[in-house]
Amino acid sequence: MKVAILSGSVYGTAEEVARHAEGVLKKAGLEAWHNPRASLEDVLAFGPESFLVVTSTTGMGELPDNLQPLYYAIRDRLPAWQGQPGGVIALGDSSYGDTYCAGGEQVRELFAELGVLEVLPMLRVDASESVTPEQDAEPWLAELVNALRS
């Protein structure tokens, strides 16, 4: 299964988690692809059969600047990804209250618009509790691998 990993990062942590996820998925035998600067054309050229989005959230509760162009291109074009599986890892800081992991929630809303099926509940990685987000995501990634295989 071809998994497109899309990432949005403010300080680089989400990108590191996405790179780590790419390695985990490849090791599990999936064809994972991650390009942190991907355009919609790049994603379409890969021909994804499933999606993983790893994103942080800005202090204002928005998607990071490097993910916004792709996000809006997808929203404007609404590619035919109906029924494809997907998952979201959201990084945030719970001390921000209402905007905690809001970037991930925006991606979930886009998935719903596209008809992408979330195969697992969104993983929230709290910066105020986690110093190893890549490792903290591993159990969830193992569940994602199982869900994508079934």
Short mmCIF file of N, CA and C in Angstrom, two decimals:
data_model
loop_
_atom_site.label_atom_id
_atom_site.label_comp_id
_atom_site.label_asym_id
_atom_site.label_seq_id
_atom_site.Cartn_x
_atom_site.Cartn_y
_atom_site.Cartn_z
N MET A 1 0.84 -1.18 0.00
CA MET A 1 0.00 0.00 0.00
C MET A 1 0.88 1.24 0.00
N LYS A 2 0.51 2.20 -0.83
CA LYS A 2 1.25 3.46 -0.96
C LYS A 2 0.69 4.48 0.02
N VAL A 3 1.55 4.94 0.95
CA VAL A 3 1.14 5.88 1.98
C VAL A 3 1.84 7.22 1.75
N ALA A 4 1.07 8.26 1.49
CA ALA A 4 1.63 9.61 1.38
C ALA A 4 1.65 10.22 2.77
N ILE A 5 2.83 10.65 3.20
CA ILE A 5 2.98 11.29 4.51
C ILE A 5 3.18 12.77 4.26
N LEU A 6 2.24 13.57 4.73
CA LEU A 6 2.28 15.01 4.57
C LEU A 6 2.58 15.61 5.93
N SER A 7 3.42 16.66 5.95
CA SER A 7 3.77 17.22 7.25
C SER A 7 3.79 18.73 7.22
N GLY A 8 3.47 19.28 8.37
CA GLY A 8 3.54 20.72 8.59
C GLY A 8 4.22 20.96 9.92
N SER A 9 5.27 21.78 9.90
CA SER A 9 6.08 21.93 11.09
C SER A 9 6.48 23.39 11.29
N VAL A 10 6.41 23.84 12.53
CA VAL A 10 6.84 25.20 12.86
C VAL A 10 8.33 25.19 13.20
N TYR A 11 8.73 24.31 14.11
CA TYR A 11 10.13 24.26 14.56
C TYR A 11 10.86 23.00 14.13
N GLY A 12 10.21 22.15 13.32
CA GLY A 12 10.86 20.97 12.80
C GLY A 12 10.49 19.67 13.48
N THR A 13 9.82 19.72 14.60
CA THR A 13 9.48 18.50 15.33
C THR A 13 8.51 17.62 14.55
N ALA A 14 7.46 18.21 13.98
CA ALA A 14 6.49 17.41 13.22
C ALA A 14 7.16 16.78 12.01
N GLU A 15 8.09 17.50 11.40
CA GLU A 15 8.81 16.94 10.26
C GLU A 15 9.66 15.75 10.68
N GLU A 16 10.27 15.84 11.85
CA GLU A 16 11.06 14.71 12.37
C GLU A 16 10.16 13.51 12.66
N VAL A 17 8.99 13.76 13.23
CA VAL A 17 8.04 12.67 13.49
C VAL A 17 7.61 12.04 12.16
N ALA A 18 7.37 12.87 11.14
CA ALA A 18 6.97 12.35 9.83
C ALA A 18 8.08 11.50 9.21
N ARG A 19 9.33 11.95 9.33
CA ARG A 19 10.46 11.17 8.80
C ARG A 19 10.56 9.83 9.53
N HIS A 20 10.39 9.88 10.83
CA HIS A 20 10.44 8.65 11.63
C HIS A 20 9.30 7.71 11.22
N ALA A 21 8.12 8.27 11.04
CA ALA A 21 6.96 7.48 10.61
C ALA A 21 7.22 6.84 9.25
N GLU A 22 7.86 7.57 8.35
CA GLU A 22 8.19 7.02 7.04
C GLU A 22 9.06 5.77 7.19
N GLY A 23 10.05 5.85 8.07
CA GLY A 23 10.91 4.69 8.31
C GLY A 23 10.16 3.52 8.91
N VAL A 24 9.29 3.81 9.87
CA VAL A 24 8.49 2.75 10.51
C VAL A 24 7.60 2.06 9.48
N LEU A 25 6.93 2.85 8.65
CA LEU A 25 6.02 2.28 7.66
C LEU A 25 6.77 1.48 6.60
N LYS A 26 7.92 1.98 6.17
CA LYS A 26 8.72 1.24 5.19
C LYS A 26 9.22 -0.07 5.78
N LYS A 27 9.66 -0.02 7.03
CA LYS A 27 10.13 -1.24 7.70
C LYS A 27 9.02 -2.27 7.80
N ALA A 28 7.78 -1.80 7.88
CA ALA A 28 6.62 -2.70 7.96
C ALA A 28 6.18 -3.19 6.59
N GLY A 29 6.90 -2.78 5.54
CA GLY A 29 6.60 -3.27 4.20
C GLY A 29 5.65 -2.40 3.39
N LEU A 30 5.32 -1.23 3.89
CA LEU A 30 4.45 -0.32 3.14
C LEU A 30 5.32 0.61 2.29
N GLU A 31 4.77 1.10 1.21
CA GLU A 31 5.49 2.04 0.36
C GLU A 31 5.17 3.45 0.84
N ALA A 32 6.00 3.95 1.75
CA ALA A 32 5.77 5.27 2.34
C ALA A 32 6.58 6.33 1.61
N TRP A 33 5.99 7.50 1.45
CA TRP A 33 6.62 8.63 0.76
C TRP A 33 6.38 9.89 1.56
N HIS A 34 7.45 10.61 1.85
CA HIS A 34 7.34 11.88 2.59
C HIS A 34 8.16 12.94 1.89
N ASN A 35 7.53 14.05 1.60
CA ASN A 35 8.21 15.22 1.06
C ASN A 35 7.63 16.42 1.79
N PRO A 36 8.40 17.02 2.72
CA PRO A 36 7.86 18.12 3.53
C PRO A 36 7.51 19.37 2.73
N ARG A 37 7.96 19.45 1.50
CA ARG A 37 7.66 20.61 0.65
C ARG A 37 6.80 20.21 -0.55
N ALA A 38 6.04 19.14 -0.40
CA ALA A 38 5.26 18.58 -1.52
C ALA A 38 4.18 19.55 -1.99
N SER A 39 4.01 19.56 -3.30
CA SER A 39 2.88 20.27 -3.91
C SER A 39 1.79 19.22 -4.14
N LEU A 40 0.61 19.68 -4.49
CA LEU A 40 -0.47 18.74 -4.81
C LEU A 40 -0.08 17.87 -5.99
N GLU A 41 0.60 18.44 -6.96
CA GLU A 41 1.04 17.67 -8.13
C GLU A 41 1.99 16.55 -7.72
N ASP A 42 2.89 16.84 -6.76
CA ASP A 42 3.82 15.81 -6.25
C ASP A 42 3.04 14.66 -5.61
N VAL A 43 2.05 15.01 -4.81
CA VAL A 43 1.23 14.00 -4.13
C VAL A 43 0.48 13.16 -5.16
N LEU A 44 -0.15 13.82 -6.11
CA LEU A 44 -0.90 13.11 -7.13
C LEU A 44 0.00 12.20 -7.96
N ALA A 45 1.22 12.66 -8.25
CA ALA A 45 2.16 11.86 -9.03
C ALA A 45 2.56 10.59 -8.28
N PHE A 46 2.62 10.66 -6.96
CA PHE A 46 2.93 9.47 -6.15
C PHE A 46 1.79 8.45 -6.23
N GLY A 47 0.57 8.91 -6.40
CA GLY A 47 -0.58 8.00 -6.49
C GLY A 47 -0.91 7.34 -5.18
N PRO A 48 -1.13 8.11 -4.11
CA PRO A 48 -1.35 7.51 -2.79
C PRO A 48 -2.61 6.67 -2.71
N GLU A 49 -2.50 5.62 -1.91
CA GLU A 49 -3.65 4.77 -1.59
C GLU A 49 -4.13 5.01 -0.16
N SER A 50 -3.32 5.76 0.60
CA SER A 50 -3.66 6.11 1.97
C SER A 50 -2.82 7.33 2.38
N PHE A 51 -3.18 7.90 3.52
CA PHE A 51 -2.55 9.15 3.95
C PHE A 51 -2.22 9.13 5.43
N LEU A 52 -1.11 9.78 5.75
CA LEU A 52 -0.76 10.11 7.13
C LEU A 52 -0.35 11.56 7.11
N VAL A 53 -1.00 12.36 7.94
CA VAL A 53 -0.62 13.77 8.07
C VAL A 53 -0.08 13.96 9.48
N VAL A 54 1.12 14.55 9.54
CA VAL A 54 1.75 14.88 10.82
C VAL A 54 1.90 16.39 10.85
N THR A 55 1.22 17.03 11.78
CA THR A 55 1.27 18.48 11.81
C THR A 55 1.31 19.04 13.22
N SER A 56 2.03 20.12 13.34
CA SER A 56 1.98 20.89 14.57
C SER A 56 0.91 21.96 14.38
N THR A 57 0.78 22.84 15.36
CA THR A 57 -0.20 23.90 15.33
C THR A 57 0.51 25.19 15.73
N THR A 58 0.22 26.27 15.02
CA THR A 58 0.82 27.55 15.41
C THR A 58 0.14 28.04 16.68
N GLY A 59 0.71 29.04 17.30
CA GLY A 59 0.14 29.60 18.52
C GLY A 59 -1.26 30.14 18.35
N MET A 60 -1.63 30.47 17.12
CA MET A 60 -2.98 30.99 16.85
C MET A 60 -3.95 29.87 16.48
N GLY A 61 -3.50 28.61 16.53
CA GLY A 61 -4.37 27.48 16.22
C GLY A 61 -4.46 27.17 14.75
N GLU A 62 -3.49 27.63 13.97
CA GLU A 62 -3.48 27.42 12.52
C GLU A 62 -2.50 26.33 12.13
N LEU A 63 -2.60 25.90 10.88
CA LEU A 63 -1.62 24.99 10.31
C LEU A 63 -0.31 25.75 10.11
N PRO A 64 0.82 25.07 10.18
CA PRO A 64 2.10 25.72 9.91
C PRO A 64 2.16 26.26 8.48
N ASP A 65 2.95 27.31 8.30
CA ASP A 65 3.07 27.96 6.99
C ASP A 65 3.46 27.00 5.88
N ASN A 66 4.32 26.02 6.18
CA ASN A 66 4.80 25.13 5.11
C ASN A 66 3.76 24.11 4.66
N LEU A 67 2.69 23.92 5.42
CA LEU A 67 1.63 22.99 5.03
C LEU A 67 0.44 23.71 4.40
N GLN A 68 0.30 24.99 4.67
CA GLN A 68 -0.89 25.71 4.18
C GLN A 68 -1.06 25.68 2.67
N PRO A 69 -0.02 25.90 1.85
CA PRO A 69 -0.26 25.87 0.39
C PRO A 69 -0.81 24.53 -0.10
N LEU A 70 -0.29 23.43 0.42
CA LEU A 70 -0.78 22.11 0.03
C LEU A 70 -2.21 21.91 0.53
N TYR A 71 -2.47 22.28 1.77
CA TYR A 71 -3.80 22.15 2.36
C TYR A 71 -4.84 22.89 1.50
N TYR A 72 -4.54 24.13 1.14
CA TYR A 72 -5.50 24.92 0.36
C TYR A 72 -5.61 24.41 -1.08
N ALA A 73 -4.54 23.91 -1.64
CA ALA A 73 -4.61 23.32 -2.99
C ALA A 73 -5.52 22.09 -2.97
N ILE A 74 -5.41 21.28 -1.93
CA ILE A 74 -6.27 20.10 -1.80
C ILE A 74 -7.72 20.53 -1.63
N ARG A 75 -7.96 21.52 -0.76
CA ARG A 75 -9.33 22.00 -0.53
C ARG A 75 -9.94 22.59 -1.80
N ASP A 76 -9.12 23.29 -2.59
CA ASP A 76 -9.64 23.91 -3.81
C ASP A 76 -9.96 22.88 -4.88
N ARG A 77 -9.16 21.81 -4.94
CA ARG A 77 -9.31 20.83 -6.03
C ARG A 77 -10.12 19.60 -5.63
N LEU A 78 -10.14 19.27 -4.35
CA LEU A 78 -10.85 18.10 -3.84
C LEU A 78 -10.59 16.85 -4.68
N PRO A 79 -9.36 16.33 -4.63
CA PRO A 79 -9.04 15.13 -5.41
C PRO A 79 -9.94 13.95 -5.03
N ALA A 80 -10.02 12.98 -5.91
CA ALA A 80 -10.87 11.81 -5.72
C ALA A 80 -10.20 10.80 -4.78
N TRP A 81 -10.24 11.10 -3.50
CA TRP A 81 -9.64 10.22 -2.50
C TRP A 81 -10.71 9.60 -1.60
N GLN A 82 -11.95 9.63 -2.06
CA GLN A 82 -13.08 9.08 -1.31
C GLN A 82 -12.82 7.63 -0.93
N GLY A 83 -12.99 7.33 0.34
CA GLY A 83 -12.87 5.97 0.83
C GLY A 83 -11.45 5.51 1.13
N GLN A 84 -10.46 6.34 0.82
CA GLN A 84 -9.09 5.94 1.13
C GLN A 84 -8.82 6.12 2.63
N PRO A 85 -8.00 5.23 3.21
CA PRO A 85 -7.72 5.34 4.64
C PRO A 85 -6.71 6.44 4.94
N GLY A 86 -6.83 6.97 6.14
CA GLY A 86 -5.89 8.00 6.57
C GLY A 86 -5.80 8.09 8.08
N GLY A 87 -4.81 8.83 8.52
CA GLY A 87 -4.61 9.06 9.95
C GLY A 87 -3.89 10.38 10.16
N VAL A 88 -4.04 10.92 11.37
CA VAL A 88 -3.45 12.21 11.70
C VAL A 88 -2.71 12.11 13.03
N ILE A 89 -1.49 12.61 13.01
CA ILE A 89 -0.72 12.83 14.24
C ILE A 89 -0.63 14.33 14.42
N ALA A 90 -1.15 14.84 15.53
CA ALA A 90 -1.14 16.27 15.80
C ALA A 90 -0.22 16.56 16.98
N LEU A 91 0.68 17.49 16.77
CA LEU A 91 1.57 17.93 17.83
C LEU A 91 1.09 19.28 18.32
N GLY A 92 1.09 19.44 19.62
CA GLY A 92 0.64 20.71 20.18
C GLY A 92 1.09 20.83 21.61
N ASP A 93 0.63 21.86 22.25
CA ASP A 93 0.94 22.13 23.65
C ASP A 93 -0.37 22.39 24.36
N SER A 94 -0.73 21.53 25.29
CA SER A 94 -2.04 21.63 25.95
C SER A 94 -2.20 22.93 26.74
N SER A 95 -1.11 23.62 27.03
CA SER A 95 -1.23 24.89 27.76
C SER A 95 -1.88 25.97 26.89
N TYR A 96 -2.03 25.71 25.58
CA TYR A 96 -2.70 26.67 24.69
C TYR A 96 -4.21 26.52 24.73
N GLY A 97 -4.73 25.59 25.52
CA GLY A 97 -6.17 25.47 25.72
C GLY A 97 -6.94 25.11 24.47
N ASP A 98 -7.81 26.00 24.03
CA ASP A 98 -8.73 25.72 22.92
C ASP A 98 -8.04 25.44 21.60
N THR A 99 -6.82 25.93 21.41
CA THR A 99 -6.15 25.72 20.14
C THR A 99 -5.22 24.51 20.16
N TYR A 100 -5.24 23.74 21.25
CA TYR A 100 -4.39 22.55 21.36
C TYR A 100 -4.70 21.58 20.22
N CYS A 101 -3.69 21.30 19.41
CA CYS A 101 -3.80 20.38 18.26
C CYS A 101 -4.85 20.81 17.24
N ALA A 102 -5.10 22.10 17.15
CA ALA A 102 -6.10 22.61 16.20
C ALA A 102 -5.69 22.37 14.75
N GLY A 103 -4.39 22.35 14.47
CA GLY A 103 -3.93 22.03 13.11
C GLY A 103 -4.38 20.64 12.70
N GLY A 104 -4.26 19.69 13.61
CA GLY A 104 -4.72 18.33 13.34
C GLY A 104 -6.22 18.27 13.13
N GLU A 105 -6.95 19.06 13.88
CA GLU A 105 -8.41 19.10 13.71
C GLU A 105 -8.78 19.65 12.34
N GLN A 106 -8.02 20.63 11.85
CA GLN A 106 -8.27 21.15 10.50
C GLN A 106 -8.07 20.06 9.46
N VAL A 107 -7.04 19.25 9.64
CA VAL A 107 -6.78 18.16 8.71
C VAL A 107 -7.90 17.14 8.78
N ARG A 108 -8.38 16.84 9.96
CA ARG A 108 -9.49 15.89 10.11
C ARG A 108 -10.73 16.40 9.37
N GLU A 109 -10.99 17.70 9.46
CA GLU A 109 -12.13 18.28 8.75
C GLU A 109 -11.95 18.14 7.23
N LEU A 110 -10.71 18.34 6.76
CA LEU A 110 -10.43 18.17 5.34
C LEU A 110 -10.62 16.71 4.93
N PHE A 111 -10.16 15.78 5.76
CA PHE A 111 -10.38 14.36 5.48
C PHE A 111 -11.88 14.09 5.32
N ALA A 112 -12.69 14.64 6.20
CA ALA A 112 -14.14 14.43 6.13
C ALA A 112 -14.70 14.99 4.83
N GLU A 113 -14.22 16.17 4.42
CA GLU A 113 -14.65 16.77 3.16
C GLU A 113 -14.30 15.89 1.96
N LEU A 114 -13.12 15.28 2.03
CA LEU A 114 -12.62 14.46 0.93
C LEU A 114 -13.18 13.04 0.94
N GLY A 115 -13.73 12.63 2.07
CA GLY A 115 -14.18 11.25 2.21
C GLY A 115 -13.06 10.30 2.58
N VAL A 116 -11.93 10.85 3.05
CA VAL A 116 -10.84 10.01 3.55
C VAL A 116 -11.28 9.43 4.89
N LEU A 117 -11.14 8.13 5.07
CA LEU A 117 -11.62 7.46 6.28
C LEU A 117 -10.51 7.39 7.33
N GLU A 118 -10.74 8.02 8.45
CA GLU A 118 -9.77 7.93 9.55
C GLU A 118 -9.83 6.52 10.13
N VAL A 119 -8.73 5.79 10.03
CA VAL A 119 -8.72 4.41 10.51
C VAL A 119 -8.39 4.30 11.99
N LEU A 120 -7.88 5.39 12.57
CA LEU A 120 -7.60 5.46 14.01
C LEU A 120 -7.96 6.86 14.51
N PRO A 121 -8.29 6.98 15.78
CA PRO A 121 -8.47 8.33 16.32
C PRO A 121 -7.16 9.11 16.22
N MET A 122 -7.26 10.42 16.02
CA MET A 122 -6.09 11.26 15.90
C MET A 122 -5.20 11.12 17.13
N LEU A 123 -3.90 10.96 16.90
CA LEU A 123 -2.94 10.93 17.98
C LEU A 123 -2.55 12.36 18.33
N ARG A 124 -2.70 12.72 19.58
CA ARG A 124 -2.30 14.04 20.08
C ARG A 124 -1.01 13.87 20.88
N VAL A 125 0.03 14.57 20.47
CA VAL A 125 1.31 14.53 21.17
C VAL A 125 1.49 15.88 21.85
N ASP A 126 1.50 15.87 23.16
CA ASP A 126 1.54 17.10 23.96
C ASP A 126 2.99 17.48 24.28
N ALA A 127 3.41 18.63 23.78
CA ALA A 127 4.79 19.09 23.99
C ALA A 127 5.09 19.34 25.47
N SER A 128 4.07 19.60 26.27
CA SER A 128 4.31 19.83 27.69
C SER A 128 4.54 18.53 28.45
N GLU A 129 4.29 17.38 27.79
CA GLU A 129 4.48 16.09 28.43
C GLU A 129 5.49 15.20 27.73
N SER A 130 5.78 15.47 26.46
CA SER A 130 6.62 14.58 25.67
C SER A 130 7.95 15.23 25.30
N VAL A 131 9.02 14.49 25.49
CA VAL A 131 10.33 14.95 25.02
C VAL A 131 10.82 14.07 23.87
N THR A 132 10.10 12.99 23.59
CA THR A 132 10.47 12.08 22.50
C THR A 132 9.23 11.78 21.64
N PRO A 133 8.73 12.78 20.90
CA PRO A 133 7.49 12.56 20.15
C PRO A 133 7.59 11.45 19.11
N GLU A 134 8.78 11.25 18.52
CA GLU A 134 8.93 10.18 17.53
C GLU A 134 8.66 8.83 18.18
N GLN A 135 9.25 8.62 19.34
CA GLN A 135 9.07 7.35 20.05
C GLN A 135 7.66 7.24 20.62
N ASP A 136 7.11 8.35 21.07
CA ASP A 136 5.75 8.33 21.61
C ASP A 136 4.73 7.94 20.55
N ALA A 137 5.03 8.21 19.29
CA ALA A 137 4.11 7.90 18.20
C ALA A 137 4.18 6.44 17.76
N GLU A 138 5.22 5.72 18.16
CA GLU A 138 5.43 4.36 17.65
C GLU A 138 4.28 3.39 17.91
N PRO A 139 3.69 3.34 19.12
CA PRO A 139 2.56 2.41 19.31
C PRO A 139 1.38 2.74 18.39
N TRP A 140 1.10 4.02 18.21
CA TRP A 140 0.03 4.44 17.31
C TRP A 140 0.36 4.06 15.88
N LEU A 141 1.61 4.27 15.47
CA LEU A 141 2.04 3.89 14.11
C LEU A 141 1.90 2.39 13.89
N ALA A 142 2.20 1.59 14.91
CA ALA A 142 2.04 0.12 14.79
C ALA A 142 0.56 -0.21 14.56
N GLU A 143 -0.34 0.48 15.25
CA GLU A 143 -1.78 0.29 15.03
C GLU A 143 -2.17 0.74 13.63
N LEU A 144 -1.57 1.83 13.16
CA LEU A 144 -1.87 2.31 11.81
C LEU A 144 -1.45 1.27 10.77
N VAL A 145 -0.28 0.69 10.93
CA VAL A 145 0.18 -0.34 10.00
C VAL A 145 -0.83 -1.48 9.96
N ASN A 146 -1.28 -1.94 11.12
CA ASN A 146 -2.26 -3.03 11.18
C ASN A 146 -3.57 -2.64 10.51
N ALA A 147 -4.00 -1.42 10.75
CA ALA A 147 -5.27 -0.95 10.16
C ALA A 147 -5.15 -0.85 8.63
N LEU A 148 -4.01 -0.40 8.14
CA LEU A 148 -3.83 -0.26 6.69
C LEU A 148 -3.72 -1.63 6.01
N ARG A 149 -3.22 -2.61 6.72
CA ARG A 149 -3.09 -3.95 6.15
C ARG A 149 -4.42 -4.69 6.11
N SER A 150 -5.35 -4.31 6.97
CA SER A 150 -6.62 -5.05 7.04
C SER A 150 -7.69 -4.45 6.15
#
